[in-house]
Amino acid sequence: MRRGYLGLWAILVITFAIMLFASQHDSIAFASYQLKTSSLWEEIFGTPRSQSDEDISSLSTEEIIALSQSKVEKVETDTLPKRILFIGDSMLEGLYPRLAAYAKANGHSLYCVIWYSSTSKVWGESTHIPEYIKQFDPDYVFISLGANELFVKDIEKQRDKYVKKILSEIDPIPYVWIGPPNWKEDTGINRLIASNAAQGTFFLSNGMHFDRKSDGAHPTSASAALWMDSIVRWMPKHCAHPIKMDMPSEKSARANRVVVLQPTDK
Amino acid sequence: MQHIWENILYHLQYRPDAPMIFSSALFWCLFIVVMPLYAMIKRSRTQMVLFVVAFSLYFYYKSSGLFFLLLVGTSLVDWTLSRLLVKLISIAARRLCVAVSIITSLSVLVYFKYANFFLWNWNQMVEGNFQPLDIILPVGISFYTFQSISYIVDVYKGKVEPTARWIDYIFFLSFFPALVAGPIVRADYFLPQLRNNHPPLKAEIYWGFWLIIVGILKKAIIADYICQYNDLIFAEPTGYTGFESLMGAIGYTVQIYCDFSGYSDMAIGIALIMGFRLGINFNFPYKSRNLTDFWRRWHISLSSWLRDYLYIPLGGNRKGTLRTYINNFLTMLIGGLWHGAAWKFVFWGAMHGVGLAVHKACHPWLKRIPDTWPVKAVSWSLTMLYVSMLWVFFRANDWSDAWLIIHNIFTNFQSATIMPFFQARATWAIMMGIIIVTHALPTRWVSAIGRGFVRSNWIIKLVVFIVTVQLVIEFMSAEVMPFIYFQF
């Protein structure tokens, strides 16, 4: 091999080796900064997707519901108009227009905070939840978080305190935590949220079928709207705090306010 | 071990939601395997051609599935007709040969890209009830169709000698760096390089590597990051103030440049590493001070193709002033339609056609104005305003959204949102600033940085690449945006 090629090849191989090694860890501390890592290790050495799909499909509906701890005594639906705060990661982009349509049709107001690439860790470390609760004064909260930490290793150790902190910051406002739309079996984020959330407050999305965007992760707009419809249908029977959510005539609507936070925001 | 194989096979097989793009980890993992093999067989032209064709077809299969067979079919038809063409003496027969080839190529393109557009328009006109056809657009078909047309036309004109072997032709048509999103490579420029098959110099390899790094920075970091904000504006035009909409419009202007030129840089860089030059595709287009200059700097391979195979055959500027304007307009109109099967693209192309015609008409007066700094500033501002406004139509979901954004900018500016905007979106603003500053710098300075990288120590190159990859990981959003021009 010519020297030019050899030198370039060595650069590529060394970079690959470093990135592969780093990807064994969720993040790496470097001069008081937490460097993110790729999912290379998981993609190569993790559970094969075909197998994980089988694992999901092998669960019965009862097992999925049991996992989400969503069997609750039937609760009367609260028909009062609500100020809804919807917070979470980029999955909100697909979910909130449909939720806004429900809100508009049922007299609720909807305030959204989309924090791109966010995780329970970044929300837990920030002071955003109390700030937005103060700003928007919600009496109902939807959370959609977990999609960016499906494959975090040692998840209980890494994330438990943040999930607890998020829930404590929302308490005592009624809430629904919408689980991530798995495209591959997770390393335990769904179980972690389900075990921390109060009964009837966690909607397990894992196991649902989604039509996805080209990134393979985000549901398409139409699929995300159906996802929101499923959550709404789940609420009267399984949610601890069902609110009035009659089917809207419009497919989507605008939220009263949408706040966007970038991945680099603190 | 079983797990590893299953994972590797999973990533290697065709999945519609996972096309192979140059900024993906999969491509670079494969490139690590492919590059040393390529380097070893580069000297043997036949072996090199067979190897690259096999990889190119796999590359296309990974992005478009069995549509790679369509590419093979197109190449077989073109090559057979090109061989026939040189044997024919009768002009009528030769023209028939060219016509068959062009009609075949265009029919495939029209069916896959424009059939539903025609059906939709037909339904609108006659209030018909035709259901849209279930058609998947093969990736990059617009690019390789143009390459195929230019090849047969050049063979007809005698500018290009047809390849003796089909494998050489499919090498040209399917060359993976330029296959899915250009640059549109011309046979007269590319085939001589294949015949000579010179191994690249060390400096060329590292210049290619530098272009790849620049492309990754533009596409995978800047374009993918700033698009998150821009997408919000275009998704809900009425939800933001005029200032925020203006930032979204400027943001998209920068995004489409970084996205497409970043891809081109990577494609040109990979080809250069392999010992092939694809030519320049972007030359700081936002430095332009008029539309004519803009189209000499933006997507150069497309604009020069349109000039040589559409504008000049239409008569170019040889048939009087009015015909020149009409030819210009028609060329841009078709160029707009090439970008997508929707009226918004036609409008975008048409307005560029109008702009070019106006500039040409005013040129005799404009050139009398002294070229001072204030004049330069005004002409640059007017050009950028026009280009950016047209990008709004290009990007918006429909006409009404585009008008809403523009209306919002002029009627609901709300200057009080300026400071909070920059406080909340400092990173977005910095990334925009980097591109604006890069355009403001003299071109030779930017080139000097590249030359400095090529001359630098190997360790420095390694560190720069590691930092680049880590930056991609740091800024990687939850979603991966495919190249904008991937869709065309």
Tab-separated table of N, CA and C in Angstrom, chain A residues 1-5 7-16 18-19 33-38 42-51 90 93 96 116-117 148 213-216 218 254-255 258 260 262-265, chain B residues 3-4 6-7 10-11 17-18 25 28-29 31-32 35-36 38-39 43 199-200 202 205-206 209 225 228-229 232 236 238-239 273-274 424-425 427 458 461-462 465-466 469-470 473-480 482:
chain	number	residue	atom	x	y	z
A	1	MET	N	0.845	-1.199	0.000
A	1	MET	CA	0.000	0.000	0.000
A	1	MET	C	0.883	1.253	0.000
A	2	ARG	N	0.502	2.235	-0.801
A	2	ARG	CA	1.301	3.465	-0.867
A	2	ARG	C	1.299	4.175	0.483
A	3	ARG	N	2.349	4.952	0.707
A	3	ARG	CA	2.499	5.591	2.023
A	3	ARG	C	1.348	6.530	2.360
A	4	GLY	N	0.886	7.251	1.316
A	4	GLY	CA	-0.230	8.175	1.536
A	4	GLY	C	-1.456	7.446	2.035
A	5	TYR	N	-1.751	6.318	1.392
A	5	TYR	CA	-2.907	5.534	1.796
A	5	TYR	C	-2.703	4.952	3.199
A	7	GLY	N	-0.921	6.091	5.675
A	7	GLY	CA	-1.081	7.121	6.707
A	7	GLY	C	-2.540	7.445	6.953
A	8	LEU	N	-3.294	7.586	5.881
A	8	LEU	CA	-4.721	7.900	6.021
A	8	LEU	C	-5.466	6.739	6.662
A	9	TRP	N	-5.125	5.527	6.225
A	9	TRP	CA	-5.787	4.339	6.772
A	9	TRP	C	-5.528	4.245	8.279
A	10	ALA	N	-4.302	4.542	8.663
A	10	ALA	CA	-3.957	4.495	10.097
A	10	ALA	C	-4.798	5.509	10.877
A	11	ILE	N	-4.992	6.685	10.307
A	11	ILE	CA	-5.819	7.717	10.976
A	11	ILE	C	-7.241	7.188	11.173
A	12	LEU	N	-7.793	6.601	10.133
A	12	LEU	CA	-9.172	6.104	10.209
A	12	LEU	C	-9.291	4.974	11.226
A	13	VAL	N	-8.325	4.059	11.200
A	13	VAL	CA	-8.386	2.898	12.109
A	13	VAL	C	-8.233	3.351	13.566
A	14	ILE	N	-7.284	4.252	13.817
A	14	ILE	CA	-7.059	4.709	15.201
A	14	ILE	C	-8.300	5.453	15.704
A	15	THR	N	-8.853	6.299	14.862
A	15	THR	CA	-10.068	7.039	15.269
A	15	THR	C	-11.206	6.072	15.569
A	16	PHE	N	-11.360	5.069	14.703
A	16	PHE	CA	-12.426	4.078	14.909
A	16	PHE	C	-12.201	3.348	16.240
A	18	ILE	N	-10.597	4.333	18.896
A	18	ILE	CA	-10.858	5.224	20.043
A	18	ILE	C	-12.361	5.390	20.253
A	19	MET	N	-13.076	5.618	19.165
A	19	MET	CA	-14.531	5.824	19.282
A	19	MET	C	-15.223	4.553	19.764
A	33	TYR	N	-15.581	18.307	31.695
A	33	TYR	CA	-16.655	18.267	30.695
A	33	TYR	C	-16.976	16.805	30.380
A	34	GLN	N	-18.257	16.503	30.282
A	34	GLN	CA	-18.654	15.130	29.964
A	34	GLN	C	-18.759	14.978	28.451
A	35	LEU	N	-17.806	14.243	27.874
A	35	LEU	CA	-17.845	14.008	26.425
A	35	LEU	C	-18.874	12.934	26.115
A	36	LYS	N	-19.685	13.192	25.107
A	36	LYS	CA	-20.650	12.176	24.696
A	36	LYS	C	-19.928	11.064	23.929
A	37	THR	N	-20.554	9.923	23.888
A	37	THR	CA	-19.957	8.820	23.130
A	37	THR	C	-20.968	8.321	22.103
A	38	SER	N	-20.465	7.569	21.142
A	38	SER	CA	-21.344	7.061	20.083
A	38	SER	C	-22.006	5.758	20.543
A	42	GLU	N	-22.662	-0.666	21.106
A	42	GLU	CA	-23.996	-1.267	21.171
A	42	GLU	C	-24.410	-1.808	19.803
A	43	GLU	N	-24.061	-1.042	18.752
A	43	GLU	CA	-24.454	-1.462	17.405
A	43	GLU	C	-23.741	-2.746	16.981
A	44	ILE	N	-22.501	-2.906	17.470
A	44	ILE	CA	-21.731	-4.086	17.053
A	44	ILE	C	-21.927	-5.253	18.025
A	45	PHE	N	-21.829	-4.961	19.309
A	45	PHE	CA	-21.830	-6.051	20.288
A	45	PHE	C	-23.155	-6.204	21.035
A	46	GLY	N	-24.106	-5.271	20.803
A	46	GLY	CA	-25.376	-5.313	21.530
A	46	GLY	C	-26.296	-6.411	21.033
A	47	THR	N	-27.486	-6.467	21.639
A	47	THR	CA	-28.470	-7.465	21.225
A	47	THR	C	-28.900	-7.191	19.792
A	48	PRO	N	-28.862	-8.193	18.933
A	48	PRO	CA	-29.304	-7.956	17.550
A	48	PRO	C	-30.742	-7.465	17.503
A	49	ARG	N	-31.030	-6.579	16.540
A	49	ARG	CA	-32.361	-5.969	16.492
A	49	ARG	C	-33.453	-6.983	16.206
A	50	SER	N	-33.165	-7.921	15.313
A	50	SER	CA	-34.201	-8.894	14.973
A	50	SER	C	-34.605	-9.665	16.220
A	51	GLN	N	-33.592	-9.981	17.051
A	51	GLN	CA	-33.852	-10.738	18.268
A	51	GLN	C	-34.624	-9.892	19.275
A	90	SER	N	-37.075	15.435	21.413
A	90	SER	CA	-37.565	15.756	20.068
A	90	SER	C	-38.816	14.975	19.678
A	93	GLU	N	-42.021	16.884	18.912
A	93	GLU	CA	-42.312	17.487	17.608
A	93	GLU	C	-43.452	16.771	16.902
A	96	TYR	N	-46.866	16.783	19.829
A	96	TYR	CA	-47.604	17.932	20.359
A	96	TYR	C	-48.670	18.508	19.414
A	116	TYR	N	-34.163	19.445	22.458
A	116	TYR	CA	-33.624	18.465	21.523
A	116	TYR	C	-32.503	17.640	22.155
A	117	SER	N	-32.525	16.359	21.840
A	117	SER	CA	-31.511	15.408	22.320
A	117	SER	C	-31.486	15.295	23.838
A	148	ASN	N	-33.564	9.123	24.059
A	148	ASN	CA	-32.121	9.328	23.889
A	148	ASN	C	-31.285	8.551	24.898
A	213	LYS	N	-39.595	7.952	10.502
A	213	LYS	CA	-38.933	8.837	9.538
A	213	LYS	C	-37.647	8.172	9.065
A	214	SER	N	-36.975	8.837	8.138
A	214	SER	CA	-35.778	8.223	7.557
A	214	SER	C	-34.673	7.986	8.577
A	215	ASP	N	-34.745	8.645	9.738
A	215	ASP	CA	-33.710	8.409	10.741
A	215	ASP	C	-33.902	7.079	11.459
A	216	GLY	N	-35.032	6.444	11.236
A	216	GLY	CA	-35.288	5.145	11.851
A	216	GLY	C	-35.715	5.229	13.302
A	218	HIS	N	-37.574	8.455	14.841
A	218	HIS	CA	-38.772	9.265	15.076
A	218	HIS	C	-39.954	8.762	14.266
A	254	ARG	N	-52.185	24.290	16.840
A	254	ARG	CA	-50.989	24.942	17.390
A	254	ARG	C	-51.082	24.984	18.896
A	255	ALA	N	-49.949	24.816	19.527
A	255	ALA	CA	-49.914	24.958	20.986
A	255	ALA	C	-49.974	26.446	21.336
A	258	VAL	N	-44.663	27.339	22.296
A	258	VAL	CA	-43.664	26.263	22.159
A	258	VAL	C	-42.294	26.862	22.477
A	260	VAL	N	-38.259	26.143	22.665
A	260	VAL	CA	-37.307	25.177	22.118
A	260	VAL	C	-35.953	25.348	22.784
A	262	GLN	N	-31.987	23.898	22.747
A	262	GLN	CA	-31.057	23.160	21.892
A	262	GLN	C	-30.246	22.171	22.729
A	263	PRO	N	-29.631	21.172	22.050
A	263	PRO	CA	-28.867	20.155	22.798
A	263	PRO	C	-27.794	20.767	23.689
A	264	THR	N	-27.264	21.923	23.277
A	264	THR	CA	-26.162	22.511	24.042
A	264	THR	C	-26.650	23.397	25.185
A	265	ASP	N	-27.955	23.640	25.252
A	265	ASP	CA	-28.475	24.463	26.353
A	265	ASP	C	-28.286	23.752	27.683
B	3	HIS	N	-23.873	-12.803	17.872
B	3	HIS	CA	-24.467	-11.472	17.975
B	3	HIS	C	-23.792	-10.495	17.033
B	4	ILE	N	-22.469	-10.542	17.011
B	4	ILE	CA	-21.704	-9.581	16.204
B	4	ILE	C	-22.049	-9.751	14.731
B	6	GLU	N	-24.737	-11.081	13.445
B	6	GLU	CA	-26.124	-10.656	13.204
B	6	GLU	C	-26.211	-9.143	13.108
B	7	ASN	N	-25.479	-8.454	14.000
B	7	ASN	CA	-25.491	-6.985	13.977
B	7	ASN	C	-24.879	-6.446	12.689
B	10	TYR	N	-27.180	-7.056	9.847
B	10	TYR	CA	-28.324	-6.141	9.952
B	10	TYR	C	-27.971	-4.779	9.349
B	11	HIS	N	-26.776	-4.294	9.677
B	11	HIS	CA	-26.388	-2.964	9.181
B	11	HIS	C	-26.035	-2.980	7.695
B	17	ASP	N	-35.033	2.960	5.612
B	17	ASP	CA	-34.852	4.064	6.553
B	17	ASP	C	-33.381	4.315	6.871
B	18	ALA	N	-32.481	3.559	6.260
B	18	ALA	CA	-31.059	3.728	6.594
B	18	ALA	C	-30.200	3.740	5.338
B	25	ALA	N	-21.501	6.357	10.277
B	25	ALA	CA	-20.432	5.501	10.797
B	25	ALA	C	-20.263	4.276	9.908
B	28	TRP	N	-17.914	4.808	6.965
B	28	TRP	CA	-16.495	4.893	7.321
B	28	TRP	C	-15.947	3.555	7.776
B	29	CYS	N	-16.792	2.737	8.420
B	29	CYS	CA	-16.351	1.384	8.788
B	29	CYS	C	-16.044	0.591	7.517
B	31	PHE	N	-15.321	1.899	4.596
B	31	PHE	CA	-14.212	2.537	3.894
B	31	PHE	C	-12.863	2.073	4.459
B	32	ILE	N	-12.857	1.816	5.765
B	32	ILE	CA	-11.625	1.304	6.385
B	32	ILE	C	-11.247	-0.044	5.771
B	35	MET	N	-10.637	0.728	1.535
B	35	MET	CA	-9.513	1.562	1.100
B	35	MET	C	-8.202	0.787	0.897
B	36	PRO	N	-7.780	-0.045	1.861
B	36	PRO	CA	-6.518	-0.765	1.610
B	36	PRO	C	-6.612	-1.732	0.435
B	38	TYR	N	-8.474	-1.297	-2.198
B	38	TYR	CA	-8.425	-0.435	-3.381
B	38	TYR	C	-6.982	-0.022	-3.677
B	39	ALA	N	-6.275	0.364	-2.612
B	39	ALA	CA	-4.889	0.814	-2.791
B	39	ALA	C	-4.029	-0.300	-3.380
B	43	ARG	N	-3.331	-0.225	-9.290
B	43	ARG	CA	-2.485	-0.224	-10.489
B	43	ARG	C	-3.070	-1.076	-11.622
B	199	PRO	N	-2.170	6.776	-10.037
B	199	PRO	CA	-2.360	6.714	-8.580
B	199	PRO	C	-2.250	8.117	-7.993
B	200	PRO	N	-3.037	8.425	-6.985
B	200	PRO	CA	-2.991	9.789	-6.442
B	200	PRO	C	-1.700	10.055	-5.683
B	202	LYS	N	0.470	11.735	-2.590
B	202	LYS	CA	0.196	11.810	-1.151
B	202	LYS	C	-0.549	13.113	-0.823
B	205	ILE	N	-4.165	12.840	-1.716
B	205	ILE	CA	-4.902	12.011	-0.755
B	205	ILE	C	-5.278	12.854	0.464
B	206	TYR	N	-4.315	13.629	0.961
B	206	TYR	CA	-4.607	14.419	2.168
B	206	TYR	C	-5.450	15.663	1.852
B	209	PHE	N	-8.760	14.239	1.995
B	209	PHE	CA	-9.114	14.032	3.405
B	209	PHE	C	-9.551	15.356	4.035
B	225	TYR	N	-27.296	20.865	12.797
B	225	TYR	CA	-27.627	21.574	14.044
B	225	TYR	C	-28.589	22.725	13.768
B	228	GLN	N	-32.483	22.298	13.076
B	228	GLN	CA	-33.487	22.024	14.113
B	228	GLN	C	-34.355	23.259	14.367
B	229	TYR	N	-33.708	24.426	14.380
B	229	TYR	CA	-34.477	25.659	14.561
B	229	TYR	C	-35.254	26.001	13.289
B	232	LEU	N	-38.503	24.219	12.768
B	232	LEU	CA	-39.625	24.686	13.597
B	232	LEU	C	-40.344	25.847	12.930
B	236	GLU	N	-44.301	25.592	11.552
B	236	GLU	CA	-45.409	26.363	12.120
B	236	GLU	C	-45.151	27.857	11.900
B	238	THR	N	-46.811	30.511	11.647
B	238	THR	CA	-47.517	31.570	12.375
B	238	THR	C	-47.164	31.578	13.865
B	239	GLY	N	-46.373	30.623	14.286
B	239	GLY	CA	-46.078	30.522	15.719
B	239	GLY	C	-44.911	31.376	16.169
B	273	ILE	N	-9.208	10.952	-3.062
B	273	ILE	CA	-8.420	9.910	-2.385
B	273	ILE	C	-8.271	8.693	-3.302
B	274	MET	N	-9.310	8.451	-4.103
B	274	MET	CA	-9.262	7.308	-5.016
B	274	MET	C	-8.534	7.634	-6.316
B	424	ALA	N	-30.837	32.981	23.773
B	424	ALA	CA	-31.316	31.599	23.835
B	424	ALA	C	-30.661	30.717	22.787
B	425	ARG	N	-30.203	31.335	21.710
B	425	ARG	CA	-29.687	30.525	20.597
B	425	ARG	C	-28.269	30.938	20.232
B	427	THR	N	-25.478	29.214	20.311
B	427	THR	CA	-24.747	28.233	19.495
B	427	THR	C	-25.202	28.313	18.040
B	458	TRP	N	1.559	14.182	10.647
B	458	TRP	CA	0.527	13.131	10.672
B	458	TRP	C	-0.276	13.162	11.972
B	461	LYS	N	-2.944	15.727	11.876
B	461	LYS	CA	-4.076	15.267	11.062
B	461	LYS	C	-4.953	14.322	11.871
B	462	LEU	N	-4.311	13.433	12.600
B	462	LEU	CA	-5.065	12.474	13.419
B	462	LEU	C	-5.908	13.212	14.462
B	465	PHE	N	-8.876	15.004	12.965
B	465	PHE	CA	-9.960	14.095	12.590
B	465	PHE	C	-10.717	13.587	13.818
B	466	ILE	N	-9.960	13.241	14.862
B	466	ILE	CA	-10.620	12.765	16.089
B	466	ILE	C	-11.523	13.867	16.658
B	469	VAL	N	-14.674	14.130	14.549
B	469	VAL	CA	-15.638	13.048	14.823
B	469	VAL	C	-16.304	13.272	16.185
B	470	GLN	N	-15.508	13.689	17.172
B	470	GLN	CA	-16.092	13.927	18.500
B	470	GLN	C	-17.091	15.082	18.453
B	473	ILE	N	-20.313	13.812	17.255
B	473	ILE	CA	-21.034	13.083	18.315
B	473	ILE	C	-21.640	14.071	19.310
B	474	GLU	N	-20.886	15.111	19.625
B	474	GLU	CA	-21.385	16.097	20.599
B	474	GLU	C	-22.633	16.814	20.065
B	475	PHE	N	-22.612	17.141	18.784
B	475	PHE	CA	-23.714	17.936	18.233
B	475	PHE	C	-24.802	17.089	17.591
B	476	MET	N	-24.541	15.795	17.555
B	476	MET	CA	-25.497	14.934	16.864
B	476	MET	C	-26.850	15.035	17.559
B	477	SER	N	-27.861	15.415	16.781
B	477	SER	CA	-29.200	15.473	17.360
B	477	SER	C	-29.767	14.071	17.383
B	478	ALA	N	-30.907	13.937	18.024
B	478	ALA	CA	-31.520	12.616	18.104
B	478	ALA	C	-31.870	12.109	16.711
B	479	GLU	N	-32.121	13.035	15.794
B	479	GLU	CA	-32.466	12.580	14.459
B	479	GLU	C	-31.340	12.867	13.481
B	480	VAL	N	-31.212	11.995	12.512
B	480	VAL	CA	-30.194	12.161	11.491
B	480	VAL	C	-30.871	12.690	10.244
B	482	PRO	N	-31.095	13.354	6.434
B	482	PRO	CA	-30.448	12.986	5.182
B	482	PRO	C	-30.095	14.240	4.393
